[in-house]
C-alpha cells in the first residue's frame, strides 16, 4: 500500500469533518465527491446556492454538507466567537460578519473553533498567506508551541536513504525569519510529524553549509544553538547538527564528517536553516528526483488547516484532506 492509501485507510477508521471553503472552484466539488464516495471524511463546503449551482453542477454531492454563509442558523454563534477572539484587534460584530462573508476561510476556521468541524483545506485559488493568516489569527498554536511551520512529506522513489525514501522536510512554507528558538521549535514539531505520519523514530538533522564547526558564521552558530535548545527541552528526540546535507543522509560521509553522530548518515527529518533553503530544497527533490511532495502540511496549529498548491488537481485535494483528517485524529 502506498503512503496516501495508508493515510486514507487511517482517515476512514475514525472519520473527521473537514471544511472546503473554496466553492468558487470546480476542483473542490470534484474532490468532495471522491472523498464522500471513498468515505475518507465528512465534507462541508461553504458556498451560496449560486456558487454551488455554478461550480458544483454535474457532481454527486449526496453525503456532502453545504453551508450557505449568508443563510446559516449557526452564523451568529460564529460572529460572536470571532468578536470574542479578536475584539482587542478591533473586530466588531459588523466587521466580523463582513469578513466571514467576504472570505470563507474565516468562516471555516470559526466552524472549527466552535467545534462544528475538525479541520480545513484550502488554497486551490488563494495564496498561501491568505490561507494561513485566518488560521493563525483564530485557531492559534498548540499549547507550548509559538510558531506554526509547514512541512512536506517527501516520498522519493527507488531510494534507500531516510526511511526507505520517506522524509519530512521543514520549514518549507511559513516562517520568513528564523532565530535559534524558532528553529528549535520547528525541529520538535517536525519530529512529531514524522512520528505520526510515518510511524517510525524520527532522526532529525539540523542542516547547514557547515558540519560540526567546519565553517564559522552567525548562521552556523544559530543552527548549533537550535540543536542545543532541542536537546535541552526534548532530550528524547534524536537530533544532531549542524550538518551538511550529505553528512546527514549518506553513511560514509556522515562517518567522515560527524563520527559518532546518532543522526549523520541516517537522517529522515530534515530541518532547513531558512525558508529559502527549505522551499527550494523540496522543489529540487520533487523535480529532479521525481519525488512525491505531500504538503505543505501545517504543524503546530491547535487544529489542522492545510494549504493547497494553486496548480493542484482534485486528487491532490483528496490526499491533503486525508492528511488533515489524520492530523485531526491526533489533535
Ligand atoms: N506561527 C504562529 N503565529 C504566527 C506566525 C507563525 N509562524 N506568523 C504570524 N503569526 C500570527 C501573528 O502573531 C499574528 O497574530 P495576531 O494577529 O493575533 O497578532 C497573525 O499570525 C498575523 O500575523 P502577521 O505577521 O500580521 O501576518 P502576515 O500577514 O505577515 O502573515 C504569514 C503571516 C501568512 C505566515 C506570512 O509570514 C507569510 O506569508 N509567509 C510566507 C508564506 C509563503 O509565501 N510561503 C511560500 C509559498 S508556500 C509553497 O511554496 C509551498
Coordinates of N, CA, C and O in Angstrom, one line a residue, residues 129-253:
X129 N -0.3 32.8 2.0 CA -0.5 33.8 3.1 C -2.0 33.9 3.4 O -2.4 33.9 4.6
X130 N -2.9 34.1 2.4 CA -4.3 34.3 2.7 C -5.0 33.0 3.2 O -6.0 33.1 3.9
X131 N -4.4 31.9 3.0 CA -4.9 30.6 3.5 C -4.5 30.5 5.0 O -5.3 30.1 5.8
X132 N -3.3 30.8 5.3 CA -2.8 30.6 6.6 C -3.2 31.6 7.6 O -3.5 31.3 8.8
X133 N -3.3 32.9 7.2 CA -3.5 34.0 8.1 C -4.7 33.8 9.0 O -4.6 34.0 10.2
X134 N -5.9 33.5 8.4 CA -7.1 33.3 9.3 C -6.9 32.2 10.4 O -7.3 32.4 11.5
X135 N -6.2 31.2 10.0 CA -5.9 30.1 11.0 C -5.0 30.6 12.1 O -5.2 30.3 13.3
X136 N -4.0 31.4 11.7 CA -3.0 31.9 12.7 C -3.8 32.8 13.7 O -3.6 32.9 14.9
X137 N -4.7 33.6 13.1 CA -5.4 34.6 13.9 C -6.5 34.0 14.8 O -6.7 34.4 15.9
X138 N -7.2 32.9 14.3 CA -8.3 32.4 15.0 C -8.1 31.1 15.8 O -8.6 30.9 16.9
X139 N -7.3 30.2 15.2 CA -7.1 28.9 15.8 C -5.9 28.9 16.7 O -5.9 28.2 17.7
X140 N -4.9 29.7 16.3 CA -3.7 29.8 17.2 C -2.9 28.5 17.3 O -3.2 27.5 16.6
X141 N -1.8 28.6 18.1 CA -0.9 27.4 18.1 C -1.3 26.4 19.3 O -2.1 26.8 20.1
X142 N -0.8 25.2 19.2 CA -0.9 24.2 20.2 C -0.3 24.7 21.5 O 0.7 25.5 21.4
X143 N -0.7 24.3 22.7 CA 0.0 24.6 23.9 C 1.5 24.3 23.8 O 1.9 23.3 23.3
X144 N 2.3 25.3 24.2 CA 3.7 25.0 24.3 C 4.4 25.4 22.9 O 5.7 25.3 22.8
X145 N 3.7 25.7 21.9 CA 4.2 26.0 20.6 C 3.9 27.5 20.3 O 2.8 27.9 20.4
X146 N 5.0 28.2 19.8 CA 4.7 29.6 19.5 C 4.7 29.8 18.0 O 4.1 30.8 17.5
X147 N 5.2 28.9 17.2 CA 5.4 29.1 15.8 C 4.8 28.0 15.0 O 5.2 26.8 15.1
X148 N 3.9 28.4 14.1 CA 3.4 27.4 13.1 C 4.4 27.3 12.0 O 5.0 28.3 11.6
X149 N 4.7 26.1 11.5 CA 5.6 25.9 10.3 C 4.9 25.0 9.3 O 3.9 24.4 9.6
X150 N 5.6 24.8 8.2 CA 5.0 23.9 7.2 C 6.0 22.9 6.7 O 7.1 23.2 6.4
X151 N 5.5 21.6 6.7 CA 6.5 20.6 6.2 C 5.9 19.9 5.0 O 4.7 20.0 4.7
X152 N 6.8 19.3 4.3 CA 6.4 18.4 3.2 C 6.8 17.0 3.6 O 7.9 16.7 4.1
X153 N 5.9 16.0 3.3 CA 6.3 14.6 3.4 C 6.8 14.2 2.0 O 6.0 14.3 1.1
X154 N 8.0 13.9 1.9 CA 8.7 13.6 0.6 C 8.7 12.1 0.5 O 9.2 11.4 1.4
X155 N 8.3 11.6 -0.6 CA 8.3 10.2 -0.9 C 9.2 10.1 -2.2 O 8.8 10.4 -3.3
X156 N 10.5 9.6 -2.0 CA 11.4 9.6 -3.1 C 11.5 8.2 -3.6 O 11.7 7.2 -2.9
X157 N 11.2 8.0 -4.9 CA 11.2 6.7 -5.5 C 12.6 6.0 -5.5 O 13.6 6.7 -5.7
X158 N 12.6 4.7 -5.4 CA 13.8 3.9 -5.5 C 14.9 4.5 -4.6 O 16.1 4.7 -5.1
X159 N 14.6 4.8 -3.4 CA 15.6 5.4 -2.5 C 15.7 4.7 -1.2 O 14.7 4.3 -0.6
X160 N 16.9 4.4 -0.8 CA 17.1 3.6 0.5 C 17.5 4.6 1.6 O 17.6 4.2 2.7
X161 N 17.7 5.9 1.3 CA 18.0 6.8 2.3 C 16.8 7.2 3.1 O 15.7 6.9 2.7
X162 N 17.0 7.9 4.3 CA 15.9 8.3 5.1 C 15.2 7.0 5.6 O 15.8 6.0 5.9
X163 N 13.8 7.0 5.6 CA 13.1 5.8 5.9 C 12.6 5.2 4.6 O 11.5 5.4 4.2
X164 N 13.5 4.5 4.0 CA 13.2 3.9 2.6 C 12.6 5.0 1.7 O 11.6 4.7 1.0
X165 N 13.2 6.2 1.7 CA 12.8 7.2 0.8 C 11.7 8.1 1.3 O 11.3 9.1 0.6
X166 N 11.3 7.9 2.5 CA 10.3 8.8 3.1 C 11.0 9.8 4.1 O 11.9 9.4 4.9
X167 N 10.7 11.1 3.9 CA 11.3 12.2 4.7 C 10.3 13.2 5.1 O 9.4 13.4 4.3
X168 N 10.6 13.9 6.2 CA 9.9 15.2 6.5 C 10.9 16.3 6.2 O 12.1 16.2 6.6
X169 N 10.5 17.3 5.4 CA 11.3 18.5 5.1 C 10.6 19.7 5.8 O 9.4 19.9 5.5
X170 N 11.3 20.5 6.6 CA 10.6 21.7 7.2 C 11.7 22.8 7.4 O 12.9 22.5 7.5
X171 N 11.3 24.0 7.6 CA 10.1 24.6 7.2 C 10.2 25.0 5.8 O 11.1 25.7 5.4
X172 N 9.2 24.6 5.0 CA 9.3 24.9 3.5 C 8.2 25.9 3.2 O 8.1 26.2 2.0
X173 N 7.5 26.4 4.1 CA 6.3 27.2 3.7 C 5.9 28.4 4.5 O 5.2 29.3 4.0
X174 N 6.3 28.6 5.7 CA 5.7 29.6 6.5 C 6.7 30.7 7.0 O 6.5 31.9 6.7
X175 N 7.7 30.4 7.8 CA 8.4 31.4 8.6 C 9.5 32.0 7.8 O 10.5 31.4 7.4
X176 N 9.4 33.3 7.5 CA 10.4 34.0 6.8 C 11.6 34.4 7.6 O 12.7 34.5 7.0
X177 N 11.5 34.5 8.9 CA 12.6 34.8 9.7 C 12.8 33.7 10.8 O 11.9 33.5 11.6
X178 N 13.9 33.1 10.9 CA 14.2 32.1 12.0 C 15.2 32.7 13.0 O 16.3 33.1 12.5
X179 N 15.0 32.6 14.2 CA 16.1 32.6 15.2 C 16.3 31.2 15.7 O 15.5 30.3 15.3
X180 N 17.2 31.0 16.6 CA 17.5 29.6 17.1 C 16.3 29.0 17.8 O 16.0 27.8 17.6
X181 N 15.6 29.9 18.6 CA 14.4 29.4 19.3 C 13.4 28.8 18.3 O 12.8 27.7 18.5
X182 N 13.1 29.6 17.3 CA 12.1 29.2 16.3 C 12.5 27.9 15.6 O 11.7 27.0 15.3
X183 N 13.8 27.9 15.2 CA 14.3 26.7 14.5 C 14.2 25.5 15.4 O 13.9 24.4 14.9
X184 N 14.5 25.6 16.7 CA 14.3 24.5 17.6 C 12.9 24.0 17.7 O 12.6 22.8 17.7
X185 N 12.0 25.0 17.7 CA 10.5 24.6 17.8 C 10.1 23.8 16.5 O 9.4 22.9 16.5
X186 N 10.7 24.3 15.3 CA 10.4 23.7 14.1 C 10.9 22.2 14.1 O 10.2 21.3 13.7
X187 N 12.1 22.0 14.7 CA 12.6 20.7 14.8 C 11.7 19.8 15.7 O 11.5 18.6 15.3
X188 N 11.3 20.3 16.8 CA 10.4 19.5 17.7 C 9.1 19.1 17.0 O 8.8 17.9 17.0
X189 N 8.4 20.0 16.4 CA 7.1 19.7 15.8 C 7.4 18.8 14.5 O 6.5 17.9 14.2
X190 N 8.5 19.0 13.8 CA 8.8 18.1 12.7 C 9.0 16.7 13.1 O 8.6 15.7 12.4
X191 N 9.7 16.5 14.2 CA 9.9 15.1 14.8 C 8.6 14.5 15.1 O 8.3 13.3 14.7
X192 N 7.7 15.3 15.7 CA 6.3 14.7 16.0 C 5.6 14.4 14.7 O 4.9 13.4 14.6
X193 N 5.7 15.2 13.7 CA 5.0 15.0 12.4 C 5.5 13.7 11.8 O 4.8 12.9 11.3
X194 N 6.9 13.5 11.8 CA 7.4 12.3 11.2 C 6.9 11.1 11.9 O 6.4 10.1 11.3
X195 N 6.9 11.1 13.2 CA 6.4 10.0 14.0 C 4.9 9.7 13.7 O 4.5 8.6 13.5
X196 N 4.1 10.8 13.6 CA 2.7 10.5 13.4 C 2.4 10.1 12.0 O 1.5 9.3 11.8
X197 N 3.1 10.6 11.0 CA 2.7 10.2 9.6 C 3.4 9.0 9.1 O 2.9 8.2 8.3
X198 N 4.7 8.8 9.5 CA 5.4 7.7 9.0 C 5.4 6.5 10.0 O 5.5 5.4 9.6
X199 N 5.3 6.8 11.3 CA 5.2 5.8 12.3 C 6.5 5.2 12.8 O 6.6 4.2 13.5
X200 N 7.6 5.8 12.3 CA 9.0 5.4 12.7 C 9.6 6.4 13.6 O 9.2 7.6 13.6
X201 N 10.8 6.1 14.2 CA 11.5 7.0 15.0 C 12.1 8.1 14.2 O 12.9 7.9 13.2
X202 N 11.8 9.4 14.5 CA 12.5 10.5 13.7 C 13.9 10.6 14.1 O 14.3 10.5 15.2
X203 N 14.8 10.9 13.0 CA 16.2 11.2 13.2 C 16.3 12.6 12.6 O 16.3 12.7 11.4
X204 N 16.5 13.6 13.4 CA 16.4 15.0 13.0 C 17.7 15.6 12.7 O 18.6 15.7 13.6
X205 N 18.0 16.0 11.4 CA 19.2 16.7 11.1 C 18.9 18.2 10.9 O 18.0 18.6 10.2
X206 N 19.7 19.0 11.6 CA 19.5 20.4 11.5 C 20.6 20.9 10.5 O 21.8 20.8 10.8
X207 N 20.1 21.3 9.3 CA 21.0 21.4 8.2 C 21.7 22.8 8.1 O 21.2 23.8 8.6
X208 N 22.9 22.8 7.5 CA 23.7 24.0 7.3 C 24.6 23.8 6.2 O 24.6 22.7 5.6
X209 N 25.4 24.7 5.9 CA 26.5 24.5 4.9 C 27.8 24.1 5.6 O 28.9 24.0 5.0
X210 N 27.7 23.9 6.9 CA 28.8 23.5 7.8 C 28.5 22.2 8.5 O 27.3 22.0 8.8
X211 N 29.5 21.4 8.8 CA 29.3 20.2 9.6 C 30.2 20.4 10.9 O 31.4 20.4 10.7
X212 N 29.5 20.4 12.0 CA 30.2 20.4 13.3 C 31.4 21.4 13.4 O 32.5 21.0 13.7
X213 N 31.1 22.6 13.0 CA 32.1 23.7 13.2 C 33.1 23.8 12.0 O 34.0 24.5 12.1
X214 N 32.8 23.1 10.9 CA 33.7 23.2 9.7 C 33.8 24.6 9.2 O 34.7 25.0 8.6
X215 N 32.7 25.4 9.4 CA 32.7 26.8 9.0 C 32.2 27.6 10.2 O 31.5 27.1 11.0
X216 N 32.7 28.9 10.2 CA 32.3 29.8 11.3 C 31.5 30.9 10.7 O 32.0 31.7 9.8
X217 N 30.3 31.1 11.2 CA 29.4 32.3 10.8 C 28.3 32.3 11.8 O 27.9 31.2 12.4
X218 N 27.6 33.4 11.9 CA 26.5 33.5 12.8 C 25.4 32.6 12.4 O 24.6 32.0 13.2
X219 N 25.2 32.4 11.1 CA 24.2 31.4 10.6 C 24.4 30.0 11.0 O 23.5 29.2 11.3
X220 N 25.7 29.6 11.1 CA 26.1 28.3 11.6 C 25.8 28.2 13.1 O 25.3 27.2 13.6
X221 N 26.2 29.2 13.8 CA 26.0 29.2 15.3 C 24.5 29.1 15.6 O 24.2 28.4 16.5
X222 N 23.7 29.8 14.8 CA 22.3 29.7 15.0 C 21.8 28.3 15.0 O 21.0 27.8 15.8
X223 N 22.2 27.5 14.0 CA 21.8 26.1 13.9 C 22.3 25.3 15.1 O 21.6 24.5 15.7
X224 N 23.6 25.5 15.4 CA 24.1 24.7 16.5 C 23.4 25.1 17.8 O 23.1 24.2 18.7
X225 N 23.1 26.4 18.0 CA 22.3 26.8 19.2 C 20.9 26.1 19.2 O 20.4 25.7 20.3
X226 N 20.3 26.0 18.1 CA 19.0 25.4 18.0 C 19.1 23.9 18.4 O 18.2 23.4 19.1
X227 N 20.1 23.2 18.0 CA 20.3 21.8 18.4 C 20.4 21.7 19.9 O 19.7 20.9 20.5
X228 N 21.2 22.6 20.5 CA 21.3 22.6 22.0 C 19.9 22.8 22.6 O 19.6 22.2 23.6
X229 N 19.1 23.8 22.1 CA 17.8 24.0 22.7 C 16.9 22.8 22.6 O 16.1 22.5 23.5
X230 N 16.9 22.1 21.4 CA 16.1 20.9 21.3 C 16.5 19.9 22.3 O 15.7 19.3 23.0
X231 N 17.8 19.7 22.5 CA 18.3 18.7 23.4 C 17.9 19.0 24.8 O 17.5 18.1 25.6
X232 N 17.9 20.3 25.1 CA 17.5 20.7 26.5 C 16.0 20.5 26.7 O 15.6 19.9 27.8
X233 N 15.2 20.9 25.8 CA 13.8 20.9 26.0 C 13.2 19.5 25.7 O 12.2 19.1 26.4
X234 N 13.8 18.7 24.8 CA 13.2 17.4 24.4 C 14.4 16.4 24.3 O 14.7 15.9 23.2
X235 N 14.9 16.0 25.5 CA 16.1 15.0 25.4 C 15.8 13.7 24.7 O 16.7 13.0 24.3
X236 N 14.5 13.4 24.6 CA 14.1 12.1 24.0 C 14.2 12.2 22.4 O 14.2 11.1 21.8
X237 N 14.3 13.4 21.8 CA 14.4 13.5 20.4 C 15.8 13.2 19.9 O 16.8 13.8 20.4
X238 N 15.9 12.4 18.9 CA 17.3 12.1 18.3 C 17.6 13.2 17.3 O 17.0 13.2 16.2
X239 N 18.4 14.1 17.7 CA 18.7 15.3 16.8 C 20.2 15.5 16.8 O 20.9 15.2 17.7
X240 N 20.7 16.0 15.7 CA 22.1 16.5 15.6 C 22.3 17.6 14.6 O 21.4 17.8 13.7
X241 N 23.4 18.3 14.7 CA 23.7 19.4 13.8 C 24.8 20.2 14.4 O 25.2 20.0 15.6
X242 N 25.3 21.2 13.7 CA 24.8 21.5 12.4 C 25.5 20.4 11.5 O 26.6 20.0 11.7
X243 N 24.7 20.0 10.4 CA 25.2 19.0 9.5 C 24.9 19.5 8.1 O 23.9 20.1 7.8
X244 N 25.9 19.2 7.2 CA 25.6 19.4 5.8 C 24.7 18.3 5.3 O 24.7 17.2 5.9
X245 N 24.0 18.5 4.2 CA 23.1 17.5 3.7 C 23.7 16.2 3.4 O 23.1 15.1 3.8
X246 N 24.9 16.1 2.8 CA 25.5 14.8 2.5 C 25.8 14.1 3.8 O 25.6 12.9 3.9
X247 N 26.3 14.8 4.8 CA 26.6 14.2 6.1 C 25.4 13.7 6.7 O 25.4 12.6 7.4
X248 N 24.3 14.4 6.6 CA 23.0 13.9 7.2 C 22.5 12.7 6.5 O 21.9 11.8 7.2
X249 N 22.7 12.5 5.2 CA 22.0 11.4 4.5 C 22.9 10.2 4.2 O 22.4 9.1 4.2
X250 N 24.1 10.4 3.9 CA 25.0 9.3 3.4 C 25.9 8.8 4.5 O 26.7 9.6 5.1
X251 N 25.8 7.5 4.8 CA 26.5 7.0 5.9 C 28.0 7.2 5.8 O 28.7 7.6 6.8
X252 N 28.6 7.0 4.7 CA 30.1 7.1 4.6 C 30.5 8.6 4.8 O 31.5 8.8 5.5
X253 N 29.7 9.5 4.3 CA 30.1 10.9 4.5 C 29.8 11.3 6.0 O 30.6 12.0 6.6

